[in-house]
Short mmCIF file of C-alpha atoms in Angstrom, two decimals:
data_model
loop_
_atom_site.label_atom_id
_atom_site.label_comp_id
_atom_site.label_asym_id
_atom_site.label_seq_id
_atom_site.Cartn_x
_atom_site.Cartn_y
_atom_site.Cartn_z
CA PHE X 1469 -25.77 64.93 -35.95
CA LEU X 1470 -24.99 68.51 -35.72
CA MET X 1471 -24.31 68.37 -31.99
CA LEU X 1472 -21.84 65.54 -32.80
CA ARG X 1473 -20.29 67.57 -35.68
CA CYS X 1474 -19.79 70.58 -33.34
CA TRP X 1475 -18.12 68.07 -30.82
CA ARG X 1476 -15.80 66.84 -33.36
CA ILE X 1477 -14.75 69.98 -34.85
CA GLY X 1478 -14.18 71.45 -31.27
CA GLN X 1479 -11.89 68.46 -30.58
CA ALA X 1480 -9.77 68.92 -33.59
CA PRO X 1481 -7.13 71.86 -34.06
CA LEU X 1482 -8.42 75.11 -35.05
CA ARG X 1483 -9.47 75.33 -38.56
CA LEU X 1484 -10.86 78.35 -40.54
CA ARG X 1485 -13.62 78.20 -43.03
CA ARG X 1486 -14.04 80.75 -45.80
CA LEU X 1487 -17.17 82.40 -46.05
CA GLY X 1488 -16.88 84.78 -49.10
CA ARG X 1489 -14.26 87.32 -48.35
CA ILE X 1490 -13.86 86.51 -44.80
CA GLN X 1491 -12.63 83.62 -42.92
CA ALA X 1492 -14.40 82.16 -39.80
CA ASP X 1493 -13.66 79.49 -37.24
CA ALA X 1494 -15.32 76.19 -38.55
CA LEU X 1495 -16.64 75.54 -35.12
CA PHE X 1496 -18.55 78.80 -35.16
CA VAL X 1497 -20.09 78.04 -38.48
CA ALA X 1498 -21.02 74.62 -37.33
CA ALA X 1499 -22.63 76.22 -34.19
CA ALA X 1500 -24.71 78.46 -36.38
CA GLY X 1501 -25.99 75.58 -38.36
CA LEU X 1502 -26.81 73.88 -35.06
CA GLY X 1503 -28.80 77.05 -33.77
CA VAL X 1504 -30.87 77.10 -36.88
CA ALA X 1505 -31.71 73.41 -36.63
CA SER X 1506 -32.44 74.07 -32.87
CA GLY X 1507 -34.86 76.80 -33.61
CA ILE X 1508 -36.67 74.78 -36.16
CA ALA X 1509 -36.78 71.84 -33.65
CA VAL X 1510 -38.32 74.02 -31.06
CA LEU X 1511 -40.88 75.36 -33.53
CA THR X 1512 -41.76 71.73 -34.35
CA ARG X 1513 -42.17 70.80 -30.74
CA ILE X 1514 -41.43 73.06 -27.76
CA MET X 1515 -40.42 69.90 -25.89
CA ALA X 1516 -37.23 69.86 -27.92
CA VAL X 1517 -35.67 72.39 -25.45
CA PRO X 1518 -34.42 69.72 -22.91
CA PHE X 1519 -32.47 67.71 -25.26
CA LEU X 1520 -31.03 70.69 -26.87
CA ALA X 1521 -29.99 72.09 -23.46
CA ALA X 1522 -28.38 68.69 -22.46
CA GLY X 1523 -26.38 68.43 -25.81
CA GLY X 1524 -25.43 72.09 -25.49
CA ALA X 1525 -24.05 71.57 -21.92
CA ILE X 1526 -22.10 68.44 -23.18
CA LEU X 1527 -20.51 70.56 -25.93
CA VAL X 1528 -19.68 73.51 -23.76
CA PHE X 1529 -18.08 71.25 -20.92
CA GLY X 1530 -17.03 68.36 -22.96
CA ILE X 1531 -14.93 69.60 -25.92
CA ARG X 1532 -11.16 70.19 -25.46
CA THR X 1533 -10.66 73.73 -26.52
CA THR X 1534 -10.32 77.31 -24.79
CA TRP X 1535 -13.24 78.68 -22.84
CA ARG X 1536 -13.37 81.64 -24.95
CA ARG X 1537 -14.02 79.30 -27.87
CA ARG X 1538 -16.51 77.14 -26.00
CA LEU X 1539 -18.60 80.35 -24.84
CA ALA X 1540 -18.43 81.86 -28.39
CA MET X 1541 -19.85 78.62 -29.86
CA ALA X 1542 -22.62 78.42 -27.33
CA GLY X 1543 -23.53 82.25 -27.76
CA ILE X 1544 -23.62 81.75 -31.52
CA GLY X 1545 -25.76 78.63 -31.38
CA LEU X 1546 -28.31 80.18 -28.77
CA SER X 1547 -28.57 83.52 -30.62
CA THR X 1548 -29.23 81.85 -33.96
CA ALA X 1549 -31.83 79.61 -32.32
CA LEU X 1550 -33.60 82.68 -30.72
CA VAL X 1551 -33.55 84.40 -34.18
CA VAL X 1552 -35.40 81.48 -35.59
CA ALA X 1553 -37.84 80.57 -32.88
CA ALA X 1554 -38.45 83.71 -30.77
CA PRO X 1555 -40.90 85.51 -33.15
CA TYR X 1556 -43.34 82.73 -32.70
CA PHE X 1557 -43.34 82.95 -28.83
CA VAL X 1558 -43.56 86.79 -29.00
CA ASN X 1559 -46.78 86.29 -31.16
CA CYS X 1560 -48.22 83.87 -28.62
CA TRP X 1561 -47.46 86.37 -25.85
CA ARG X 1562 -49.21 89.16 -27.97
CA VAL X 1563 -52.23 87.04 -28.97
CA HIS X 1564 -52.81 84.75 -25.86
CA GLY X 1565 -51.01 86.71 -23.20
CA ASP X 1566 -48.65 83.84 -22.64
CA PRO X 1567 -45.45 83.18 -24.60
CA LEU X 1568 -45.52 79.35 -23.61
CA TYR X 1569 -49.15 78.99 -24.50
CA THR X 1570 -48.53 75.79 -26.63
CA PHE X 1571 -46.95 74.21 -23.59
CA ASN X 1572 -49.28 75.39 -20.90
CA VAL X 1573 -52.47 74.36 -22.72
CA HIS X 1574 -51.66 70.72 -22.13
CA GLY X 1575 -52.11 70.85 -18.36
CA ASN X 1576 -55.79 71.17 -19.06
CA ILE X 1577 -55.80 68.25 -21.52
CA TYR X 1578 -53.98 65.85 -19.11
CA SER X 1579 -56.42 66.97 -16.17
CA ILE X 1580 -59.48 66.14 -18.30
CA ARG X 1581 -58.10 62.82 -19.47
CA GLN X 1582 -57.56 61.88 -15.76
CA GLY X 1583 -61.15 62.77 -15.10
CA GLU X 1584 -60.20 65.69 -12.79
CA GLY X 1585 -61.97 68.36 -14.57
CA ALA X 1586 -60.55 71.59 -16.22
CA TRP X 1587 -57.02 72.74 -14.97
CA LYS X 1588 -56.73 76.44 -14.92
CA GLY X 1589 -52.93 76.70 -14.19
CA SER X 1590 -49.86 76.02 -16.19
CA THR X 1591 -48.62 72.45 -17.24
CA ALA X 1592 -45.76 72.91 -14.99
CA GLY X 1593 -48.11 73.54 -12.06
CA TYR X 1594 -50.12 70.49 -12.93
CA VAL X 1595 -47.11 68.20 -12.94
CA ALA X 1596 -45.81 69.65 -9.83
CA ASN X 1597 -49.23 69.20 -8.08
CA ARG X 1598 -49.40 65.46 -9.14
CA ILE X 1599 -45.77 64.97 -7.76
CA ALA X 1600 -46.71 66.58 -4.54
CA GLU X 1601 -49.73 64.51 -4.15
CA ARG X 1602 -48.22 61.04 -4.88
CA PRO X 1603 -44.32 61.44 -5.11
CA ILE X 1604 -43.50 57.64 -5.17
CA THR X 1605 -45.89 57.00 -7.96
CA ALA X 1606 -44.64 60.07 -9.93
CA LEU X 1607 -41.14 58.75 -9.36
CA ASP X 1608 -42.22 55.49 -10.84
CA THR X 1609 -43.93 56.91 -13.65
CA ILE X 1610 -40.83 59.03 -14.61
CA VAL X 1611 -38.48 56.06 -14.49
CA GLN X 1612 -40.74 53.97 -16.64
CA GLY X 1613 -41.06 56.87 -18.99
CA VAL X 1614 -37.40 57.07 -19.78
CA THR X 1615 -36.68 53.40 -19.80
CA THR X 1616 -39.19 50.54 -20.40
CA TYR X 1617 -42.11 52.52 -21.87
CA PRO X 1618 -40.26 54.04 -24.83
CA PHE X 1619 -38.04 50.93 -25.44
CA THR X 1620 -40.62 48.09 -25.41
CA ASN X 1621 -43.08 49.58 -27.80
CA LYS X 1622 -40.66 50.08 -30.77
CA TRP X 1623 -39.82 46.71 -32.01
CA HIS X 1624 -43.05 45.01 -32.88
CA GLY X 1625 -43.43 46.50 -36.08
CA LEU X 1626 -40.43 44.85 -37.33
CA ASP X 1627 -42.13 41.53 -37.01
CA HIS X 1628 -44.23 42.25 -40.21
CA TRP X 1629 -40.88 41.92 -42.20
CA CYS X 1630 -39.85 38.71 -40.43
CA GLY X 1631 -41.39 36.83 -37.63
CA GLY X 1632 -39.48 37.27 -34.33
CA ILE X 1633 -36.96 39.83 -35.65
CA GLY X 1634 -38.36 42.47 -33.20
CA ASP X 1635 -37.20 40.40 -30.15
CA TRP X 1636 -33.83 39.98 -31.60
CA ALA X 1637 -33.44 43.71 -32.66
CA SER X 1638 -34.51 44.68 -28.99
CA VAL X 1639 -31.64 42.49 -27.66
CA ALA X 1640 -29.20 43.90 -30.05
CA GLY X 1641 -30.45 47.39 -29.10
CA MET X 1642 -29.70 46.65 -25.36
CA VAL X 1643 -26.29 45.53 -26.26
CA GLY X 1644 -25.83 48.66 -28.46
CA LEU X 1645 -26.89 51.05 -25.63
CA LEU X 1646 -24.21 49.49 -23.49
CA VAL X 1647 -21.50 49.86 -26.16
CA LEU X 1648 -22.59 53.45 -26.88
CA ALA X 1649 -22.48 54.44 -23.22
CA ALA X 1650 -18.79 53.46 -23.26
CA GLN X 1651 -17.86 55.85 -26.08
CA ALA X 1652 -17.89 59.72 -25.96
CA SER X 1653 -19.85 60.22 -29.08
CA GLY X 1654 -22.31 57.56 -27.86
CA ARG X 1655 -22.83 59.31 -24.60
CA LEU X 1656 -23.82 62.30 -26.30
CA LEU X 1657 -26.53 60.53 -28.36
CA LEU X 1658 -27.73 58.77 -25.26
CA ILE X 1659 -27.86 61.78 -23.01
CA ALA X 1660 -29.65 63.83 -25.90
CA THR X 1661 -32.05 60.91 -26.37
CA TRP X 1662 -32.99 60.51 -22.64
CA ALA X 1663 -33.26 64.29 -22.20
CA SER X 1664 -35.77 64.35 -24.93
CA LEU X 1665 -37.86 61.73 -23.26
CA LEU X 1666 -37.94 63.45 -19.87
CA PRO X 1667 -40.68 65.94 -20.58
CA PHE X 1668 -43.02 63.22 -21.54
CA SER X 1669 -41.88 60.98 -18.82
CA PHE X 1670 -44.18 62.96 -16.42
CA THR X 1671 -47.39 62.48 -18.28
CA TRP X 1672 -47.22 59.33 -20.41
CA THR X 1673 -49.71 57.45 -18.40
CA SER X 1674 -52.20 60.45 -19.15
CA ASP X 1675 -51.40 60.55 -22.83
CA PRO X 1676 -49.62 57.58 -24.08
CA ASP X 1677 -49.55 58.58 -27.67
CA PHE X 1678 -46.76 56.88 -29.70
CA ARG X 1679 -45.73 60.16 -31.50
CA PHE X 1680 -44.50 61.52 -28.06
CA THR X 1681 -41.63 58.99 -28.19
CA GLU X 1682 -41.44 58.30 -31.92
CA HIS X 1683 -38.49 60.56 -32.22
CA VAL X 1684 -36.25 58.24 -30.21
CA TYR X 1685 -36.79 55.39 -32.82
CA PRO X 1686 -33.75 56.28 -34.88
CA SER X 1687 -31.56 56.18 -31.82
CA LEU X 1688 -32.76 52.77 -30.81
CA LEU X 1689 -32.33 51.41 -34.37
CA ILE X 1690 -28.53 52.95 -34.20
CA ALA X 1691 -28.15 51.10 -30.91
CA ALA X 1692 -29.44 47.79 -32.57
CA ALA X 1693 -27.03 48.23 -35.43
CA VAL X 1694 -24.11 48.86 -33.06
CA GLY X 1695 -25.18 45.76 -31.10
CA GLY X 1696 -25.32 43.64 -34.27
CA ALA X 1697 -21.91 44.95 -35.57
CA VAL X 1698 -20.31 44.07 -32.22
CA VAL X 1699 -21.59 40.36 -32.45
CA LEU X 1700 -20.35 40.10 -35.90
CA HIS X 1701 -17.01 41.50 -35.20
CA ALA X 1702 -16.47 39.29 -32.33
CA ALA X 1703 -17.48 36.38 -34.55
#
């Protein structure tokens, strides 16, 4: 939501917002809010970084304004996120000797679940090793991890409300995804959603926990609502 807000403000003519006795560009105020939310998202789950980076890139290269304004927006958002999130990683470095300890500890978890014994390296090293060993299998795992796996396991719960509604909602969701892909704001949602799935797409066969893809459920429900709206509008 805050990415989309920055995108819309950046597309509009320059608007100043009063903060006490000073006036600031509304885009910069929105970027600071996005930075705070981004820092909290990273503290909640470090794997939020990919979708924040993807959304930030779309904002920088996609909005129609001066480069000075784009770079200032990016700098404010990044600086604010670092202020919120960096102290935690500094403490991980001080206590564990690794600022990315909460990420790298998972390599050992995945290795044990695969029956391969303890893994002493980083999580990135574990994933790279699996890709090097079986690149075609790894590619197949990644493709399924960002498409069929997170999509197909999200609709069955709706059947408790009304039998068969999950299948209809999934069809509406597919229609809605196509409609969203045809709109700029919809593409922002889809790219951020897919980028958020990318880290888990490497390891979902080792740890297929629902919570790792639960965060995309709102995006899929939005897509289903859009698909339903298109059908009603056409009728």
